[in-house]
Amino acid sequence: MRLQSPYPNPPSINSEEPINAFNALFNRPVQKEWKDFTLHVDAVTGKDLSYSGFKDRLQDAITVLGSPVESGGLGLGGAPEVAEDGTVNGEVREMVGLMSENSSVCCAIAKIRSVLIVDKDYVLLMNALLATATPYALIAFYATPFELRHALKLIRVTRLFVQAKLLPVVLPVAREAGISPDRIYLIDHGSGHRTLPDMIADVQKHEMPRVDVRLVRKNTLAYLVFSSGTTGLPKAAMMTHGNVYASITQLATMQTSLANPPPPPASPPVILAFLPMHHAYGLAAYCQRAFIARATWVIMGRWNPVDAVRLIEKYKVTQLPLVPSMMHQLINLDHPNLKEAMGSIRSAVAGAAYASDELQAKFKERVSSNLVFAVGFGMTELVCAAMQQPASGLCLKPDSRPLPDTKGEGSVGILTAGIEAKVLREDGSEAGVDEPGELYLKGPLVCAGYWENPAANAETFAVDSEGRWMRTGDMFRGNNDGVLFYADRKKDTLKISGSQVSPVEIENALLAHPKKLVGDVAVAGVAGQDGEKVPRAWVVLSAEGKRIGPTRTIEELNGWHKEALSRYKWLRGGFQVLDELPKSETGKTLRRKLVEDYERDVKAKAKL
């Protein structure tokens, strides 16, 4: 099955056209008409920063990064270009690693502009590197020494900008990687290393000549973002200036193509920012698309549900980007007046993992029945979402054709502008309407490939007469209206007695128990007695499940799922009750860890 986006295609970029994605983010004509507004609020200190203050400081950061060393700068730049097959052309002169919790330049600005008290400069730094055409890599702030060692070795980092409190982890590994201490800088304040705030202060003090945005071509490497590593060691996806530029023009195209766009808000919406900025979802939402329209972002260093509710109430947050695991935590939070505390929320969008209709309904019931909820679909390999559910009732120019109805169990919406898709059977033939198959995507949002990983590039990307396609590894089905429905992650799908079994289908059945006994659940295949993989469920009890106890809950779930599902889908691997499911920082359930822990326990018991 082939699917096209109902939106018009965004303007294409010629391969020789001089661009820099920074200009799409910060130098659009409409931004000159904006009244100044509060851009960022630091969740810990309460300090805020205006948009104009951010732009001024951003220009100073560009100057210190891009100026020659003899002029007091770092002399950065020289990003290479990436070929269509994912190979990097030319020498990689610099690769800057960034490692910090979420942060912005929330600061107190005195009347004399050079006096600033700055917390951390993460959002500013990555955009300044973009402007100077310096490739950078986003490294998880919670990386262990083993994970950091792999990252530094893989991408051959030449310099590091880190948060001061991460130095005990970073310094020994950086020493092993041959990164000298004078090439390790602090994003915030500290001693023993040059700090970005001090460097920017020097620009202001010495009135250094400002550095212009450097123009490059669309296939120039912008940054690396690591995959979640659910299938092995993390891979580094290469995002180009063309990718980032396309994500901005795509959104503008979708907005201007509407015949009946929603009226602009009377004041900038307030959005809680807690997803990690080193991850594709947080990066796109907070560090790139955050500058599409006027909005105030309350920035949390890391997620904590109790703090999140307090901040929502304090700052009257109106929008909430979410992942399913965080939805579960908020639903089950012991809070006496959650609806009242979160009453300012008007809309929420879920990504990173699939949020079922059941979960959405629970969230709306617990938070606000008037909440407008939507889901989207993206991947690390996409600079932003390839699918999303538009608001109901929207129509397209010129004939006011309505966008498709995207509601329904499993729906992740329609393709965004410029994206094409096909759904293929296992034998490579096209699936029919409403028939599940593996999803392939094509368009300017798809990354240039994996950094120095030809095997992964060959497995994931394929070029044919129609262009370059990416295999998502996800199972979807599409209907006649072009709406896509999530079926399962292909690698998680089990084959039992010749029939495919979807863990997501079993999870949804357990969540649908009429007594609402389950707060969270994961299903995965474990080794059965005959060597065949059989499904096993790990469940977190809801309040009602805890009330009746784990033994009775399992009895109820066992009977319920056998009534709801065909025999070959039954949980022959059994049940296990956990206090919580292991999750990645972005909210994905770590099924592999559950299986490994279970199989380790089985082996240990077998030795007794």
XYZ file of C-alpha atoms in Angstrom:
608
model
C 0.000 0.000 0.000
C 1.231 3.500 -0.872
C 0.320 6.591 1.129
C 0.831 10.286 0.467
C 0.506 13.247 2.784
C -2.702 15.243 2.187
C -0.687 18.438 2.692
C 1.138 20.131 -0.202
C 4.862 19.488 -0.467
C 7.152 22.033 1.227
C 9.505 23.985 -1.047
C 12.480 21.845 -2.022
C 16.099 22.881 -1.572
C 18.568 22.693 -4.450
C 21.668 20.649 -3.602
C 23.885 23.631 -4.487
C 21.767 26.292 -2.771
C 23.630 28.039 0.093
C 21.679 27.583 3.325
C 22.132 27.224 7.059
C 19.364 25.668 9.144
C 19.991 28.396 11.724
C 18.392 30.957 9.385
C 15.211 28.880 9.157
C 15.065 28.821 12.952
C 15.926 32.425 13.794
C 15.960 34.679 10.736
C 12.467 34.320 9.285
C 10.720 37.609 8.316
C 7.742 36.959 10.614
C 10.003 36.936 13.672
C 10.855 40.599 13.138
C 7.193 41.405 13.808
C 7.072 39.575 17.144
C 6.626 41.533 20.332
C 9.179 40.469 22.907
C 8.093 37.702 25.289
C 9.395 35.384 27.995
C 11.056 32.502 26.156
C 12.440 30.347 28.970
C 11.798 29.908 32.687
C 14.177 27.842 34.810
C 12.145 25.381 36.881
C 14.616 25.391 39.786
C 15.554 29.058 40.162
C 12.458 30.677 38.663
C 14.685 32.968 36.594
C 13.401 33.827 33.148
C 14.833 34.972 29.842
C 13.214 37.017 27.094
C 13.391 36.093 23.431
C 15.409 39.232 22.648
C 17.834 38.424 25.472
C 18.301 34.916 24.115
C 18.968 36.218 20.588
C 21.576 38.721 21.835
C 23.395 36.091 23.833
C 23.146 33.609 20.978
C 25.003 35.998 18.696
C 27.758 36.337 21.311
C 28.039 32.544 21.514
C 28.323 32.308 17.721
C 31.125 34.862 17.891
C 33.179 33.036 20.512
C 32.759 29.653 18.819
C 33.454 30.865 15.291
C 36.157 33.510 15.794
C 39.774 32.500 15.097
C 41.856 31.372 18.059
C 44.183 34.357 17.672
C 41.164 36.649 18.083
C 40.057 34.969 21.295
C 37.608 32.440 19.851
C 37.672 28.661 19.502
C 38.006 28.633 15.715
C 35.274 26.050 15.202
C 33.591 25.147 11.911
C 34.320 22.976 8.913
C 31.392 20.552 8.902
C 31.728 17.800 6.251
C 29.102 16.800 3.704
C 27.343 13.432 3.653
C 26.809 11.399 0.473
C 23.520 9.651 -0.336
C 24.954 6.285 0.729
C 25.745 7.647 4.201
C 29.490 8.079 3.757
C 31.112 11.268 5.035
C 33.006 13.240 2.408
C 36.251 14.877 3.439
C 38.006 15.384 6.749
C 36.016 15.843 9.947
C 37.987 18.697 11.494
C 35.854 19.055 14.618
C 33.222 16.978 16.400
C 31.920 18.638 19.557
C 30.268 16.490 22.222
C 27.489 18.019 24.378
C 26.592 16.435 27.704
C 24.198 18.170 30.085
C 20.783 18.014 31.660
C 18.087 20.189 30.096
C 18.943 23.852 30.502
C 18.758 27.292 28.967
C 20.329 30.665 29.538
C 17.790 31.717 32.163
C 19.624 34.573 33.780
C 19.457 37.834 35.613
C 20.436 40.681 33.300
C 21.658 43.863 34.932
C 21.367 47.302 33.345
C 24.918 46.910 32.072
C 24.542 44.213 29.414
C 27.844 42.489 30.191
C 26.782 41.510 33.707
C 24.979 38.176 33.603
C 24.385 35.432 36.104
C 23.964 32.386 33.925
C 22.931 28.866 34.858
C 23.535 26.637 31.822
C 23.700 27.311 28.092
C 22.584 24.041 26.461
C 19.863 25.270 24.076
C 21.979 28.256 23.135
C 25.142 26.204 22.559
C 23.678 23.724 20.101
C 22.128 26.502 18.018
C 25.364 28.501 18.036
C 27.238 25.428 16.798
C 24.644 25.079 14.047
C 25.251 28.689 12.948
C 29.029 28.169 12.768
C 28.623 24.939 10.747
C 30.297 22.897 13.486
C 29.025 19.319 13.805
C 28.087 18.225 17.301
C 26.927 15.063 19.036
C 24.300 14.918 21.778
C 25.346 12.558 24.571
C 22.962 11.455 27.314
C 23.727 13.170 30.630
C 23.046 9.898 32.464
C 25.524 7.895 30.332
C 27.622 5.408 32.273
C 31.403 5.284 31.723
C 30.879 2.263 29.440
C 28.263 4.082 27.346
C 30.318 7.283 27.212
C 33.404 5.327 26.159
C 31.458 3.827 23.261
C 30.129 7.234 22.184
C 33.487 9.024 22.261
C 35.191 6.190 20.395
C 32.458 5.890 17.766
C 32.219 9.557 16.807
C 35.827 10.614 17.599
C 34.945 13.675 19.666
C 37.538 16.471 19.482
C 36.046 18.725 22.195
C 33.501 18.372 24.977
C 31.068 20.830 26.555
C 29.728 19.319 29.782
C 27.829 20.198 32.928
C 30.229 20.670 35.859
C 28.632 17.974 38.016
C 29.247 15.396 35.269
C 33.039 15.864 35.305
C 33.725 12.886 37.640
C 32.265 10.588 34.981
C 33.580 12.461 31.957
C 37.229 13.154 32.818
C 38.552 9.565 33.164
C 36.805 8.453 29.973
C 37.911 11.561 28.060
C 41.496 10.873 29.150
C 41.249 7.355 27.709
C 39.858 8.801 24.470
C 42.801 11.209 24.153
C 40.793 14.393 24.730
C 43.067 16.841 26.542
C 41.678 18.771 29.548
C 42.040 22.106 27.725
C 39.483 20.859 25.171
C 36.868 20.154 27.839
C 34.650 23.159 28.600
C 31.858 23.738 31.075
C 28.369 24.693 29.943
C 27.756 26.141 33.403
C 30.055 27.619 36.058
C 32.940 25.778 37.694
C 36.690 25.729 38.157
C 39.554 24.006 36.378
C 38.106 24.418 32.881
C 37.082 27.278 30.628
C 33.376 27.965 30.837
C 31.026 29.054 28.094
C 29.558 31.854 30.268
C 33.058 33.272 30.811
C 33.876 33.029 27.108
C 30.702 34.920 26.236
C 31.531 37.536 28.878
C 34.905 38.041 27.144
C 33.133 38.644 23.817
C 31.084 41.382 25.461
C 33.996 42.818 27.441
C 36.359 43.060 24.445
C 33.603 43.899 21.941
C 34.786 41.191 19.556
C 33.576 41.584 15.943
C 30.474 39.485 15.415
C 30.708 36.350 13.297
C 28.115 35.862 10.575
C 26.082 32.700 10.056
C 28.072 30.410 7.747
C 26.300 29.182 4.642
C 26.652 25.536 3.648
C 24.857 23.045 1.388
C 21.868 20.969 2.416
C 23.823 17.715 2.767
C 26.272 19.294 5.255
C 26.346 17.444 8.578
C 24.604 19.390 11.359
C 24.661 16.999 14.327
C 24.572 13.402 15.520
C 21.832 11.990 17.728
C 22.104 8.520 19.220
C 19.519 5.827 18.715
C 18.052 4.235 21.833
C 20.140 1.111 21.335
C 17.264 -1.343 21.788
C 18.876 -3.640 19.204
C 22.488 -3.396 20.396
C 24.992 -0.603 20.954
C 23.591 2.827 20.087
C 24.100 4.095 16.549
C 24.645 7.758 15.697
C 22.100 9.101 13.200
C 23.448 11.911 11.008
C 21.194 14.952 10.666
C 22.028 17.495 7.984
C 21.260 21.176 7.612
C 18.787 20.124 4.926
C 16.965 17.879 7.413
C 16.543 20.664 9.981
C 15.654 23.238 7.330
C 12.991 20.886 5.941
C 11.436 20.361 9.374
C 10.837 24.098 9.713
C 9.544 24.668 6.172
C 7.349 21.574 6.579
C 5.593 23.022 9.604
C 5.155 26.387 7.886
C 3.663 24.627 4.843
C 1.168 22.722 6.969
C 0.092 25.884 8.776
C -0.333 28.024 5.653
C -2.191 25.270 3.745
C -5.136 25.340 6.173
C -8.327 27.016 4.994
C -9.530 27.438 8.581
C -6.465 27.657 10.828
C -7.057 27.851 14.572
C -6.978 31.439 15.850
C -3.642 32.431 17.394
C -3.614 32.488 21.203
C -4.060 35.851 22.877
C -0.789 35.300 24.753
C 2.096 32.872 24.227
C 1.218 29.333 25.363
C 3.149 27.983 28.355
C 4.766 24.586 27.766
C 6.506 22.322 30.279
C 9.820 21.050 28.873
C 11.050 17.900 30.600
C 11.863 15.428 27.813
C 15.655 15.070 27.499
C 17.035 17.515 24.953
C 19.653 15.040 23.776
C 16.822 12.847 22.449
C 15.225 13.452 19.040
C 11.785 14.288 20.512
C 13.048 16.793 23.087
C 15.583 18.257 20.665
C 13.007 18.950 17.960
C 10.353 20.243 20.365
C 12.452 22.438 22.672
C 15.563 23.422 20.714
C 14.330 23.751 17.132
C 10.564 23.992 16.658
C 10.319 26.025 19.856
C 11.236 29.054 17.739
C 8.467 28.601 15.166
C 5.962 30.623 17.189
C 5.901 32.689 20.378
C 5.788 30.380 23.415
C 7.128 30.240 26.962
C 8.988 27.074 27.949
C 9.359 26.078 31.600
C 12.519 23.971 31.566
C 13.012 21.058 33.969
C 16.489 19.542 34.272
C 14.973 16.076 34.374
C 11.555 14.486 34.839
C 9.888 14.165 38.217
C 6.067 13.788 38.303
C 5.618 15.573 41.646
C 7.701 18.538 40.484
C 5.927 18.539 37.127
C 2.485 18.930 38.725
C 3.781 21.685 41.014
C 5.219 23.581 38.034
C 2.077 23.117 35.951
C 0.042 24.667 38.746
C 2.544 27.453 39.460
C 3.080 28.621 35.871
C -0.385 27.738 34.517
C 1.091 25.463 31.875
C -1.227 25.085 28.870
C 0.531 22.490 26.689
C 2.218 19.217 27.550
C 4.411 17.048 25.293
C 4.370 13.538 26.787
C 5.527 9.953 26.497
C 3.309 7.049 27.662
C 5.381 6.128 30.723
C 5.015 9.666 32.076
C 1.278 9.530 31.428
C 1.103 6.375 33.569
C 3.028 8.111 36.367
C 0.703 11.110 36.363
C -2.401 8.897 36.268
C -1.194 6.910 39.283
C 0.243 9.883 41.196
C -0.965 10.164 44.776
C -2.224 13.747 44.628
C -5.381 14.998 46.384
C -6.383 17.546 43.721
C -4.675 16.539 40.491
C -7.443 17.856 38.227
C -7.342 21.222 39.930
C -3.538 21.386 39.884
C -3.407 20.524 36.171
C -6.539 22.431 35.232
C -4.674 24.904 33.032
C -3.647 22.174 30.547
C -5.515 22.576 27.266
C -3.645 20.214 24.947
C -1.209 17.318 25.089
C 0.752 15.381 22.474
C 2.201 11.908 23.038
C 5.210 10.548 21.172
C 8.322 8.329 21.546
C 6.112 5.256 22.096
C 2.522 4.393 21.261
C -0.183 5.761 23.597
C -3.283 3.571 23.362
C -6.825 4.931 23.342
C -7.278 3.306 26.754
C -4.313 5.217 28.153
C -5.487 8.481 26.600
C -8.949 8.036 28.124
C -7.479 7.344 31.571
C -5.281 10.419 31.295
C -8.163 12.689 30.299
C -10.341 11.260 33.070
C -7.625 11.920 35.658
C -6.501 15.326 34.359
C -9.205 17.086 32.332
C -12.147 15.909 30.267
C -11.766 19.011 28.052
C -8.169 18.181 27.180
C -7.392 17.981 23.442
C -5.131 14.961 23.050
C -3.153 13.914 19.971
C -0.461 11.380 19.167
C 2.359 11.407 16.657
C 5.018 9.080 15.333
C 8.687 9.819 14.982
C 12.035 8.079 15.261
C 15.599 9.013 16.090
C 16.266 8.760 12.355
C 13.668 11.453 11.603
C 14.374 15.054 12.516
C 10.744 15.373 13.652
C 7.429 13.522 13.466
C 6.458 11.836 10.196
C 2.837 11.355 11.312
C 0.502 13.240 13.586
C -3.156 13.633 14.427
C -4.386 17.094 13.367
C -7.050 18.906 15.330
C -10.562 17.904 14.290
C -12.464 20.001 11.766
C -9.470 21.408 9.871
C -9.730 21.877 6.102
C -7.174 22.447 3.354
C -6.998 25.194 0.756
C -8.177 25.889 -1.895
C -11.436 23.918 -1.789
C -11.814 23.529 2.003
C -11.306 19.780 1.720
C -11.457 18.366 5.275
C -8.478 16.493 6.668
C -9.252 12.830 7.440
C -10.723 11.752 10.755
C -7.722 10.268 12.552
C -9.367 8.943 15.704
C -9.575 5.233 16.451
C -7.592 2.607 18.342
C -4.021 2.494 17.109
C -4.235 5.646 14.983
C -1.132 7.818 14.820
C -2.643 10.164 12.272
C -1.711 11.186 8.753
C 1.623 11.768 7.065
C 3.114 15.201 7.592
C 3.973 17.412 4.614
C 6.598 16.020 2.252
C 6.513 12.468 3.626
C 5.638 9.397 1.561
C 5.054 5.899 2.926
C 4.565 2.338 1.791
C 3.486 -0.713 3.776
C 5.105 -3.984 2.693
C 4.507 -7.626 3.506
C 7.355 -9.816 4.712
C 7.999 -11.010 1.131
C 8.408 -7.413 -0.088
C 5.055 -7.139 -1.845
C 2.701 -4.273 -1.065
C 0.180 -4.859 1.708
C -3.472 -4.179 1.013
C -5.782 -1.659 2.639
C -6.012 -2.296 6.405
C -3.431 -5.082 6.124
C -0.482 -4.818 8.555
C 3.022 -4.687 7.154
C 6.358 -3.010 7.716
C 6.333 0.752 7.228
C 8.839 2.410 4.883
C 9.229 6.203 4.811
C 10.717 8.644 2.315
C 11.203 12.398 2.451
C 13.473 15.263 3.505
C 13.080 14.513 7.235
C 14.902 11.164 6.945
C 18.463 11.317 8.269
C 21.515 10.940 6.030
C 22.405 7.582 7.574
C 24.362 6.226 10.520
C 27.804 7.573 11.306
C 30.472 5.147 10.007
C 28.142 2.153 10.039
C 27.780 0.832 6.467
C 26.160 -2.417 7.642
C 23.371 -0.568 9.471
C 22.980 1.818 6.531
C 22.564 -1.082 4.105
C 20.020 -2.741 6.397
C 17.956 0.390 7.090
C 18.081 2.459 3.897
C 17.297 1.378 0.342
C 17.461 3.372 -2.893
C 15.198 2.497 -5.820
C 13.822 4.301 -8.856
C 11.502 6.303 -6.573
C 14.227 7.509 -4.229
C 15.693 6.632 -0.846
C 13.467 4.720 1.596
C 13.959 4.026 5.287
C 12.772 0.796 6.867
C 11.207 1.726 10.196
C 11.033 -1.770 11.693
C 7.482 -0.941 12.790
C 4.301 -2.667 11.698
C 1.473 -0.415 10.502
C -1.703 -0.628 8.482
C -3.256 2.145 6.430
C -6.870 2.841 5.514
C -8.409 4.368 2.387
C -8.287 7.861 3.931
C -4.515 7.729 4.369
C -4.695 7.276 8.145
C -1.997 5.026 9.604
C -2.552 2.664 12.520
C 0.241 1.266 14.670
C 0.316 -2.532 14.901
C 3.588 -3.414 16.624
C 7.343 -3.200 16.598
C 8.417 -5.767 14.006
C 11.241 -7.206 16.075
C 8.900 -7.646 19.065
C 6.304 -9.609 17.080
C 6.189 -13.289 18.050
C 5.470 -16.208 15.758
C 3.609 -18.976 17.573
C 2.543 -22.143 15.779
C 3.052 -20.292 12.501
C 0.856 -17.330 13.490
C 2.056 -13.821 14.321
C 1.306 -12.565 17.826
C 1.496 -8.877 18.694
C 2.650 -8.055 22.242
C 0.814 -4.718 21.954
C -2.479 -6.520 21.296
C -2.050 -8.580 24.468
C -1.038 -5.494 26.466
C -4.146 -3.657 25.304
C -6.323 -6.626 26.271
C -4.917 -6.624 29.816
C -5.341 -2.853 30.123
C -8.953 -3.241 28.988
C -9.951 -5.396 31.989
C -13.266 -3.904 33.172
C -12.018 -3.535 36.762
C -8.953 -1.535 35.592
C -6.507 -3.716 37.506
C -3.390 -2.746 35.538
C -1.496 0.544 35.726
C 1.234 -0.419 33.256
C 2.118 -3.580 31.358
C 4.707 -5.058 29.025
C 4.518 -8.295 27.056
C 7.504 -10.003 25.451
C 8.540 -13.432 24.251
C 10.455 -15.816 26.523
C 11.715 -19.330 25.878
C 8.986 -21.962 26.246
C 9.368 -25.639 27.063
C 9.581 -26.647 23.401
C 12.073 -23.902 22.546
C 9.441 -21.708 20.903
C 9.031 -18.161 22.169
C 5.875 -17.728 24.237
C 4.355 -14.470 25.530
C 4.894 -13.398 29.140
C 3.400 -10.340 30.866
C 4.977 -8.038 33.430
C 2.337 -5.891 35.113
C 2.269 -2.907 37.439
C -0.896 -2.948 39.523
C -3.338 -0.060 39.534
C -4.853 1.191 42.788
C -7.675 -1.350 42.391
C -5.184 -4.115 41.608
C -3.244 -3.301 44.759
C -6.457 -3.270 46.780
C -7.422 -6.829 45.849
C -3.801 -8.021 45.892
C -1.439 -9.543 43.314
C -2.681 -13.138 43.588
C -6.301 -12.312 42.883
C -5.323 -9.779 40.224
C -3.319 -12.379 38.293
C -6.210 -14.838 38.542
C -8.578 -12.221 37.134
C -6.205 -11.202 34.340
C -5.518 -14.804 33.407
C -9.211 -15.561 33.010
C -9.940 -12.277 31.268
C -7.256 -12.523 28.593
C -8.259 -16.108 27.782
C -11.782 -14.885 27.117
C -10.591 -11.924 25.067
C -7.875 -13.552 22.949
C -7.458 -16.617 20.757
C -5.713 -19.582 22.376
C -2.402 -19.132 20.541
C -2.140 -15.605 22.041
C -2.480 -16.788 25.632
C 0.256 -15.896 28.102
C 1.898 -19.306 28.324
C 4.990 -17.609 29.719
C 3.022 -16.475 32.776
C 2.691 -13.223 34.681
C 4.971 -11.247 36.963
C 3.998 -8.283 39.143
C 6.532 -5.443 39.397
C 6.547 -2.126 41.223
C 7.517 -0.436 37.951
C 8.648 -1.345 34.456
C 12.189 -0.506 33.358
C 12.086 2.437 30.987
C 14.547 4.344 28.862
C 14.930 8.048 29.593
C 12.465 8.706 26.775
C 9.807 6.413 28.197
C 10.238 3.317 26.053
C 9.701 0.069 27.942
C 12.916 -1.953 27.993
C 11.427 -5.318 27.055
C 14.865 -6.760 26.440
C 15.878 -6.099 30.049
C 12.708 -7.776 31.331
C 13.445 -10.856 29.234
C 17.123 -10.943 30.256
C 16.249 -10.658 33.955
C 13.641 -13.415 33.637
C 15.951 -15.798 31.777
C 18.753 -15.148 34.271
C 16.396 -16.066 37.122
C 15.307 -19.230 35.307
C 18.921 -20.321 34.834
C 19.749 -19.578 38.469
C 16.800 -21.662 39.689
C 17.759 -24.515 37.358
C 21.138 -24.794 39.084
C 19.568 -25.249 42.519
